[in-house]
C-alpha positions as a printed Julia matrix, in Angstrom:
71×3 Matrix{Float64}:
 -38.23  -25.8    4.22
 -36.98  -22.26   3.76
 -33.56  -21.09   2.56
 -32.44  -20.46   6.13
 -33.64  -23.71   7.72
 -30.76  -25.84   8.94
 -30.08  -29.19   7.33
 -27.37  -31.8    7.82
 -25.21  -32.55   4.78
 -23.28  -35.76   4.52
 -19.86  -36.42   3.03
 -21.23  -38.96   0.5
 -19.21  -41.8    2.06
 -22.33  -43.85   2.92
 -24.41  -43.45  -0.25
 -24.31  -47.17  -1.11
 -24.89  -48.37   2.47
 -28.26  -49.96   3.28
 -28.49  -47.72   6.34
 -26.46  -45.11   8.19
 -26.17  -45.52  11.97
 -27.1   -42.4   13.94
 -23.6   -42.26  15.43
 -22.16  -41.59  11.94
 -24.39  -38.61  11.12
 -22.73  -35.26  10.58
 -22.98  -32.89  13.54
 -22.62  -29.64  11.6
 -25.73  -28.09  10.06
 -25.75  -25.75   7.06
 -28.47  -23.43   5.79
 -30.63  -25.14   3.15
 -29.67  -22.55   0.54
 -26.1   -23.9    0.8
 -27.09  -27.34  -0.52
 -26.02  -27.96  -4.14
 -26.69  -30.65  -6.74
 -24.16  -33.41  -6.09
 -24.13  -32.88  -2.31
 -25.44  -35.62  -0.06
 -28.24  -35.42   2.5
 -29.65  -37.82   5.04
 -33.18  -39.15   4.59
 -35.38  -41.22   6.86
 -37.51  -43.68   4.9
 -40.95  -45.0    5.74
 -39.14  -48.07   7.05
 -37.52  -45.76   9.67
 -34.04  -46.44   8.24
 -31.59  -43.55   7.75
 -29.83  -43.39   4.39
 -27.48  -40.98   2.66
 -28.61  -39.84  -0.8
 -27.27  -37.59  -3.57
 -29.08  -34.33  -4.38
 -30.04  -34.71  -8.05
 -31.95  -31.45  -8.53
 -32.77  -28.32  -6.62
 -35.77  -26.05  -7.05
 -37.74  -23.29  -5.45
 -41.43  -23.11  -4.66
 -42.8   -19.88  -3.2
 -45.87  -19.51  -1.01
 -47.12  -16.77   1.25
 -47.3   -17.68   4.9
 -45.75  -17.44   8.33
 -42.58  -19.3    9.2
 -39.76  -19.21  11.68
 -36.59  -20.7   10.16
 -34.45  -20.07  13.22
 -36.35  -22.2   15.77
């Protein structure tokens, strides 16, 4: 994930739900560099269930390579 990849932030209203139905997902994407600690994101678990989770830390890892964040 690069800074300019798009990601869907949630409104944190479904953090304690056991799953979030697809119909309730946010439809507005933000650039990943706009995500802050305390925001909420959607995650798909190995059980294929969508959940909303809090961002608890944010970091950066740099590597050299080829990428296309605007695909």
